[in-house]
Coordinates of C-alpha atoms and ligand atoms in Angstrom, one line a residue:
M21 CA -3.8 16.2 2.8
T22 CA -0.2 16.5 1.9
D23 CA 0.5 18.8 -0.9
F24 CA 0.9 17.0 -4.2
N25 CA 4.3 17.2 -5.5
G26 CA 3.9 17.9 -9.4
L27 CA 6.2 16.7 -12.0
A28 CA 9.3 18.8 -12.6
P29 CA 8.3 21.8 -14.9
E30 CA 11.2 21.1 -17.3
F31 CA 9.9 17.7 -17.8
L32 CA 6.4 18.8 -18.4
Q33 CA 7.7 21.4 -21.0
S34 CA 9.4 18.6 -22.9
V35 CA 6.5 16.3 -23.5
R36 CA 4.2 18.1 -26.0
G37 CA 3.4 15.6 -28.8
K38 CA 5.5 12.9 -27.2
R39 CA 4.3 9.5 -26.2
V40 CA 4.8 9.1 -22.4
L41 CA 4.5 5.8 -20.8
V42 CA 3.2 6.1 -17.2
R43 CA 3.3 3.3 -14.8
S44 CA 0.4 3.7 -12.5
D45 CA -0.8 1.7 -9.7
L46 CA -4.4 0.9 -10.5
N47 CA -4.6 -2.3 -8.5
V48 CA -8.0 -1.8 -7.0
P49 CA -10.3 -4.3 -5.2
L50 CA -12.9 -5.7 -7.5
D51 CA -16.2 -7.5 -6.8
G52 CA -16.8 -9.2 -10.2
S53 CA -16.1 -6.2 -12.5
R54 CA -17.4 -3.6 -9.9
I55 CA -14.6 -1.5 -8.4
T56 CA -15.2 -1.5 -4.6
D57 CA -12.6 1.2 -3.7
D58 CA -11.2 3.5 -6.4
G59 CA -8.7 5.3 -4.1
R60 CA -5.7 4.2 -6.3
I61 CA -7.3 5.4 -9.5
R62 CA -8.1 8.7 -8.0
A63 CA -4.4 9.0 -6.7
S64 CA -3.1 8.3 -10.1
V65 CA -5.3 11.0 -11.9
P66 CA -3.2 14.3 -11.1
T67 CA -0.1 13.0 -12.8
I68 CA -1.9 11.6 -15.8
R69 CA -3.9 14.8 -16.0
A70 CA -0.8 17.0 -15.7
L71 CA 0.9 15.1 -18.7
A72 CA -2.3 15.4 -20.8
D73 CA -2.6 19.0 -20.0
A74 CA 1.1 19.4 -21.2
G75 CA 0.2 17.9 -24.6
A76 CA 1.6 14.5 -24.0
R77 CA 0.1 11.3 -25.6
V78 CA -0.3 9.5 -22.5
V79 CA 0.0 5.6 -22.3
V80 CA -0.6 4.3 -18.9
T81 CA 0.4 0.8 -18.0
A82 CA -0.6 -1.1 -14.6
H83 CA -1.4 -4.4 -13.2
L84 CA -4.4 -5.8 -11.5
G85 CA -4.1 -8.8 -9.2
R86 CA -1.9 -11.6 -9.7
P87 CA -2.6 -13.3 -13.1
K88 CA -0.3 -16.0 -14.0
G89 CA 1.8 -14.2 -16.7
E90 CA -0.9 -14.8 -19.4
P91 CA -4.2 -13.2 -20.3
D92 CA -7.2 -13.8 -17.8
P93 CA -10.4 -12.0 -18.3
A94 CA -11.0 -12.0 -14.5
Y95 CA -8.1 -9.4 -14.1
S96 CA -8.9 -7.2 -17.2
L97 CA -8.3 -3.6 -16.3
A98 CA -11.3 -2.8 -18.7
P99 CA -13.4 -1.5 -15.9
V100 CA -10.5 0.6 -14.5
A101 CA -10.2 2.3 -18.0
A102 CA -13.8 3.3 -17.6
R103 CA -13.4 4.6 -14.3
L104 CA -10.1 6.4 -15.1
G105 CA -12.1 8.0 -18.0
E106 CA -15.0 9.3 -15.5
L107 CA -12.4 10.7 -13.1
L108 CA -10.4 12.4 -15.9
G109 CA -13.6 13.6 -17.7
A110 CA -12.2 12.4 -20.8
T111 CA -12.2 9.2 -23.0
V112 CA -9.5 6.6 -22.2
A113 CA -8.7 4.4 -25.1
F114 CA -8.2 0.8 -23.9
A115 CA -5.8 -1.5 -25.5
T116 CA -6.9 -5.2 -25.3
D117 CA -3.2 -6.4 -24.9
T118 CA -0.2 -4.7 -23.5
V119 CA 2.4 -4.6 -26.3
G120 CA 0.7 -6.3 -29.1
A121 CA -1.3 -5.2 -32.1
S122 CA -4.1 -3.5 -30.2
A123 CA -1.5 -1.6 -28.0
Q124 CA 0.4 -0.4 -31.1
E125 CA -2.7 0.7 -32.7
T126 CA -4.2 2.4 -29.7
V127 CA -1.0 4.3 -29.2
A128 CA -0.8 5.3 -32.9
G129 CA -4.2 6.6 -32.7
L130 CA -3.6 9.0 -29.7
G131 CA -3.5 12.8 -30.4
D132 CA -1.9 15.2 -28.2
G133 CA -3.4 15.4 -24.7
E134 CA -5.2 12.0 -25.1
V135 CA -4.8 9.1 -22.7
A136 CA -4.7 5.3 -23.4
L137 CA -4.6 2.5 -20.8
L138 CA -2.9 -0.8 -21.8
E139 CA -4.3 -4.2 -20.7
N140 CA -2.9 -5.7 -17.4
V141 CA 0.9 -5.7 -17.7
R142 CA 1.1 -8.9 -15.7
F143 CA -0.6 -10.8 -18.6
N144 CA 2.9 -11.0 -19.8
A145 CA 5.5 -13.4 -18.2
G146 CA 8.3 -10.9 -18.9
E147 CA 6.8 -8.4 -16.3
T148 CA 7.7 -10.2 -13.1
S149 CA 10.2 -12.6 -14.5
K150 CA 13.4 -13.2 -12.3
D151 CA 15.4 -13.7 -15.5
D152 CA 16.9 -10.3 -16.4
A153 CA 17.1 -11.2 -20.1
E154 CA 13.3 -12.3 -20.3
R155 CA 12.1 -9.1 -18.3
G156 CA 14.5 -6.9 -20.5
A157 CA 12.9 -8.2 -23.6
F158 CA 9.5 -7.4 -22.5
A159 CA 10.8 -3.9 -21.3
D160 CA 12.1 -3.3 -24.8
Q161 CA 8.7 -3.9 -26.2
L162 CA 7.1 -1.4 -23.6
A163 CA 9.6 1.1 -24.2
G164 CA 9.0 0.7 -27.9
L165 CA 5.6 2.3 -27.4
A166 CA 6.9 5.4 -25.9
D167 CA 9.3 8.4 -26.0
A168 CA 9.7 9.0 -22.4
F169 CA 8.7 7.1 -18.9
V170 CA 7.1 8.5 -15.8
S171 CA 7.2 6.3 -12.8
D172 CA 4.1 7.0 -10.7
G173 CA 3.1 3.5 -9.2
F174 CA 4.1 3.9 -5.7
G175 CA 2.7 0.5 -4.7
V176 CA 5.1 -1.2 -7.0
V177 CA 8.3 0.8 -6.6
H178 CA 9.8 -2.0 -4.4
R179 CA 9.5 -4.5 -7.3
K180 CA 12.4 -5.0 -9.8
Q181 CA 9.8 -5.7 -12.6
A182 CA 9.8 -4.6 -16.3
S183 CA 7.4 -1.8 -16.3
V184 CA 8.8 -0.5 -13.0
Y185 CA 12.6 -0.9 -13.1
D186 CA 13.9 -2.2 -16.7
V187 CA 11.8 0.3 -18.8
A188 CA 13.3 3.3 -16.8
Q189 CA 16.7 2.1 -18.0
R190 CA 15.6 2.3 -21.5
L191 CA 13.7 5.8 -21.8
P192 CA 14.3 9.2 -20.5
H193 CA 12.4 9.1 -17.2
A194 CA 10.9 11.2 -14.3
M195 CA 9.5 10.5 -11.0
G196 CA 5.6 11.1 -11.1
G197 CA 4.0 13.4 -8.6
L198 CA 2.4 10.5 -6.6
V199 CA 5.7 8.8 -6.0
A200 CA 7.4 12.0 -5.2
T201 CA 4.7 12.9 -2.5
E202 CA 4.9 9.3 -1.1
V203 CA 8.7 9.5 -0.7
E204 CA 8.6 12.9 0.9
V205 CA 6.2 11.7 3.6
L206 CA 8.2 8.5 4.2
R207 CA 11.3 10.6 4.8
R208 CA 9.5 12.6 7.4
L209 CA 8.7 9.4 9.2
T210 CA 12.3 8.4 9.2
V211 CA 14.5 11.4 9.3
D212 CA 14.0 13.3 12.5
P213 CA 10.2 12.7 13.2
E214 CA 8.4 15.0 15.7
R215 CA 7.8 13.3 19.1
P216 CA 6.0 11.6 20.4
Y217 CA 6.2 9.2 17.6
V218 CA 3.7 6.3 17.7
V219 CA 3.4 3.4 15.2
V220 CA 0.3 1.3 15.0
L221 CA 0.7 -2.2 13.3
G222 CA -2.1 -4.7 12.5
G223 CA -3.4 -6.7 9.6
S224 CA -2.9 -10.2 8.4
K225 CA 0.5 -10.2 6.6
V226 CA 2.3 -10.8 9.9
S227 CA 5.7 -12.0 8.9
D228 CA 5.9 -9.2 6.3
K229 CA 5.4 -6.7 8.8
L230 CA 7.7 -8.0 11.7
G231 CA 10.7 -6.6 9.6
V232 CA 9.3 -3.1 10.0
I233 CA 9.2 -3.5 13.7
D234 CA 12.9 -4.2 13.7
N235 CA 13.8 -0.8 12.1
L236 CA 11.1 1.3 13.8
L237 CA 12.0 0.1 17.3
G238 CA 15.0 2.4 17.2
K239 CA 12.8 5.3 16.1
A240 CA 9.4 5.2 17.4
D241 CA 8.4 6.0 21.2
K242 CA 5.5 3.6 21.3
L243 CA 4.4 0.7 19.2
L244 CA 0.6 -0.3 19.4
I245 CA -0.1 -3.9 18.1
G246 CA -3.5 -5.1 16.7
G247 CA -4.8 -7.3 14.0
G248 CA -3.7 -10.7 13.3
M249 CA -0.2 -9.9 14.6
V250 CA -1.4 -9.7 18.0
F251 CA -1.7 -13.5 18.6
T252 CA 2.1 -14.2 17.9
F253 CA 2.8 -11.6 20.6
L254 CA 0.3 -12.9 23.0
K255 CA 1.5 -16.4 22.5
A256 CA 5.1 -15.3 22.9
D257 CA 3.9 -14.1 26.5
G258 CA 2.6 -17.8 27.0
L259 CA -1.0 -17.0 26.5
E260 CA -3.6 -19.2 24.8
V261 CA -4.6 -17.7 21.5
G262 CA -7.1 -20.6 20.3
K263 CA -7.5 -20.9 16.6
S264 CA -6.3 -17.3 15.9
L265 CA -3.9 -16.4 13.2
L266 CA -0.5 -17.3 14.7
E267 CA 3.0 -17.5 13.1
D268 CA 4.6 -20.1 15.5
D269 CA 8.2 -19.7 13.7
Q270 CA 8.1 -16.1 14.6
L271 CA 7.7 -16.5 18.4
D272 CA 11.5 -16.1 19.0
T273 CA 11.7 -13.1 16.8
V274 CA 8.9 -11.5 18.7
R275 CA 10.5 -12.2 22.1
A276 CA 13.7 -10.6 20.8
Y277 CA 11.7 -7.6 19.9
Q278 CA 10.1 -7.4 23.3
A279 CA 13.6 -7.5 24.8
R280 CA 15.0 -4.9 22.6
A281 CA 12.0 -2.6 23.2
K282 CA 12.6 -2.7 26.9
E283 CA 16.3 -2.0 26.5
L284 CA 15.5 1.1 24.4
G285 CA 12.6 2.3 26.4
V286 CA 10.1 1.8 23.5
E287 CA 6.6 0.9 24.9
I288 CA 5.0 -2.2 23.0
V289 CA 1.3 -1.8 23.7
L290 CA -0.7 -5.0 23.3
P291 CA -4.6 -5.1 23.6
T292 CA -6.1 -6.3 26.9
D293 CA -9.3 -7.5 25.5
I294 CA -10.2 -9.3 22.3
V295 CA -13.4 -9.8 20.2
V296 CA -13.5 -13.6 19.5
A297 CA -15.8 -15.7 17.5
D298 CA -16.3 -19.6 17.2
S299 CA -15.2 -19.6 13.6
F300 CA -13.9 -17.1 11.0
G301 CA -16.5 -14.5 9.9
D302 CA -19.1 -15.8 12.4
E303 CA -20.5 -12.6 13.6
A304 CA -23.3 -14.2 15.6
S305 CA -20.9 -15.7 18.0
A306 CA -18.7 -12.5 18.4
R307 CA -18.1 -11.8 22.2
V308 CA -15.4 -9.8 24.1
V309 CA -12.9 -11.8 26.2
A310 CA -9.9 -10.7 28.3
A311 CA -6.7 -11.0 26.1
D312 CA -5.5 -13.7 28.7
A313 CA -8.7 -15.6 28.5
I314 CA -9.1 -16.5 24.9
P315 CA -11.0 -19.9 24.7
A316 CA -9.0 -22.6 23.0
D317 CA -11.9 -23.3 20.6
S318 CA -12.4 -19.6 19.4
L319 CA -10.3 -17.0 17.5
G320 CA -9.7 -13.5 17.8
L321 CA -10.9 -11.2 15.1
D322 CA -10.7 -7.7 16.5
I323 CA -9.2 -5.8 19.6
G324 CA -11.8 -5.2 22.1
P325 CA -13.4 -1.8 23.3
E326 CA -11.0 -1.5 26.3
S327 CA -8.1 -1.9 23.9
G328 CA -9.6 0.5 21.4
A329 CA -9.9 3.3 24.0
A330 CA -6.3 2.7 25.2
F331 CA -4.9 2.9 21.7
A332 CA -6.8 6.0 21.2
A333 CA -5.4 7.3 24.5
A334 CA -1.7 6.3 23.4
L335 CA -2.3 8.3 20.2
A336 CA -3.9 11.4 21.8
D337 CA -0.7 13.4 22.3
A338 CA 1.3 11.9 19.2
R339 CA 2.9 14.4 16.8
T340 CA 3.9 11.7 14.4
V341 CA 1.9 8.5 13.7
F342 CA 2.2 5.8 11.2
W343 CA -0.5 3.2 11.0
N344 CA -0.5 0.1 8.9
G345 CA -2.9 -2.8 9.1
P346 CA -6.5 -2.9 10.4
M347 CA -7.0 -3.8 14.0
G348 CA -9.5 -6.6 13.2
V349 CA -11.6 -8.1 10.3
F350 CA -13.1 -4.6 9.7
E351 CA -14.9 -6.0 6.6
Q352 CA -17.6 -7.4 9.0
S353 CA -19.1 -4.8 11.3
A354 CA -18.9 -7.1 14.4
F355 CA -15.0 -6.9 14.1
A356 CA -14.6 -3.2 12.7
E357 CA -14.8 -1.2 15.9
G358 CA -11.0 -1.6 16.9
T359 CA -10.0 -0.2 13.4
R360 CA -12.7 2.5 13.7
A361 CA -11.4 3.6 17.1
V362 CA -7.7 3.8 15.7
A363 CA -8.9 5.7 12.6
E364 CA -10.9 8.0 14.7
A365 CA -7.8 8.7 16.9
L366 CA -5.7 9.4 13.9
T367 CA -8.1 12.0 12.6
K368 CA -7.5 14.0 15.9
V369 CA -3.7 13.9 15.8
D370 CA -2.1 17.2 15.8
G371 CA 0.9 16.5 13.6
L372 CA 1.8 14.1 10.8
S373 CA -0.7 11.1 10.6
V374 CA 0.1 8.5 7.9
V375 CA -2.0 5.7 6.9
G376 CA -0.2 3.0 4.8
G377 CA -1.4 -0.3 3.4
G378 CA -4.0 -1.2 1.0
D379 CA -6.6 -2.6 3.3
S380 CA -5.9 0.1 6.0
A381 CA -6.6 2.8 3.4
A382 CA -9.7 1.0 2.1
A383 CA -11.0 0.6 5.8
V384 CA -10.6 4.3 6.3
R385 CA -12.9 5.0 3.4
T386 CA -15.4 2.2 3.9
L387 CA -15.8 3.1 7.5
G388 CA -16.8 6.5 6.3
F389 CA -13.9 8.6 7.4
D390 CA -13.2 11.8 5.5
E391 CA -9.7 11.3 3.7
A392 CA -8.8 14.9 4.4
A393 CA -8.8 14.3 8.1
F394 CA -5.7 12.3 7.8
G395 CA -2.1 13.7 6.9
H396 CA -1.5 11.3 4.2
I397 CA -3.1 8.1 3.0
S398 CA -0.4 6.0 1.2
T399 CA -1.2 4.1 -1.8
G400 CA 1.6 1.5 -1.2
G401 CA 1.6 -1.0 1.6
G402 CA 4.6 -3.0 0.8
A403 CA 6.6 -0.3 -0.7
S404 CA 6.1 1.9 2.4
L405 CA 7.0 -0.9 4.8
E406 CA 10.2 -1.7 2.6
Y407 CA 11.1 2.0 2.9
L408 CA 10.6 2.1 6.6
E409 CA 12.5 -1.1 6.9
G410 CA 15.5 0.6 5.6
K411 CA 15.5 -1.3 2.3
E412 CA 16.3 0.2 -1.1
L413 CA 13.5 0.4 -3.4
P414 CA 14.7 -0.5 -7.0
G415 CA 11.9 1.5 -8.7
I416 CA 13.3 4.7 -6.9
T417 CA 16.9 4.0 -7.3
V418 CA 16.6 3.3 -11.0
L419 CA 15.2 6.9 -11.5
E420 CA 18.3 8.4 -9.7
D421 CA 20.6 7.9 -12.7
Ligands
ADP530 P1 -2.7 -3.8 4.6 O1 -3.2 -4.1 3.4 O2 -3.3 -2.5 5.3 O3 -1.2 -3.7 4.7 P2 -3.0 -6.5 5.6 O4 -3.1 -6.9 4.2 O5 -1.8 -7.0 6.3 O6 -3.1 -4.9 5.7 O7 -4.3 -7.0 6.4 C1 -5.5 -6.8 6.2 C2 -6.5 -7.9 6.5 O8 -6.2 -8.2 7.8 C3 -7.8 -7.5 6.4 O9 -8.6 -8.1 5.3 C4 -8.5 -7.9 7.7 O10 -9.7 -8.6 7.7 C5 -7.4 -8.9 8.2 N1 -7.3 -9.0 9.7 C6 -7.2 -8.0 10.6 N2 -7.2 -8.7 11.9 C7 -7.4 -10.0 11.8 C8 -7.4 -11.0 12.6 N3 -7.3 -10.8 13.9 N4 -7.4 -12.3 12.1 C9 -7.5 -12.5 10.8 N5 -7.5 -11.6 9.8 C10 -7.3 -10.2 10.4
MG531 MG1 -3.4 -5.9 2.3

């Protein structure tokens, strides 16, 4: 794993007895109240522990899922508080609201070196409001709970939200160790990467990810495409894609990328075989077909074995790899082999291998890979993509002044 960049020593020396608000990314997948992958909680621990060890009264704020700006028990952070406590080996006091009576009481009750977690910050409409005044008013309330702010939720730094952006304008602030580590890795992917540089893209958020192709075409040597994105590429080549995931309005964009790639000498590698099924999730009907022979009444749910081997071969001599998005519906074993082949190839890369994206990171863990075999597993999908697209991240910029 990449070395963890700690908080600045001067900052740590200043926090004893102070209330420090930490924005972490604790947005973990839940099955009811059971946490199915605690990767983001574990990634948040070093900064929280460093602050607690330095004698701060640590007040953690985070979101879970997409509640509609009001309390919703389905998105309570209570199970996360329990898991965070286990990982820290300490009690985590849980406030049942974000800035109300419970939060005030919980924070007031903290001793030096103790940790509290506030209830889901998105239970408050002000958190994600597009209205600066409404967001600001909520940020005032959050800032009222603390003497300093640490931004450590990498998965949200591309969001101009109260607990990410506005609160940093209201309190002395510092970049958390997790955010610092992530930014350093992303910098290595964009500034003078070691070659060959191979980018692997997949997943289901197709239009979200096309933007990154735009920027990386000028930087990478090879682009391997899998997951749901593949079908927009195959269709752009005039092939039948059946009922597969498809973004019809992106066909021209994809054709333009193909043309630019050719000009720049960047190789775009598409799968030559596909695992199809009769309907989404129907494992019993899973079968391998050639990429140019997808039956009209089927849909593609993974890259095939020949493609998995070809992708692995394309990764074999890479010195820098960025991978975002599973190659198939890895949640079901019949459609997980493409993702497994790519993950396996990444573990063998001699150089920097980076996995970005919430589901890709979860895939690596649920398929049983040792996280230490990868150079870096990013906690932020959207944030890393926006950085790689060359966009400014408001939650980072705001820390610079
Ligand atoms: P990440 O979170 O890593 O950025 P995405 O959120 O874009 O990735 O996509 C992850 C999802 O993509 C997974 O749940 C997976 O089941 C789905 N997926 C992968 N391939 C396909 C496909 N061919 N058709 C439909 N969904 C797919
Ligand atoms: Mg995802």
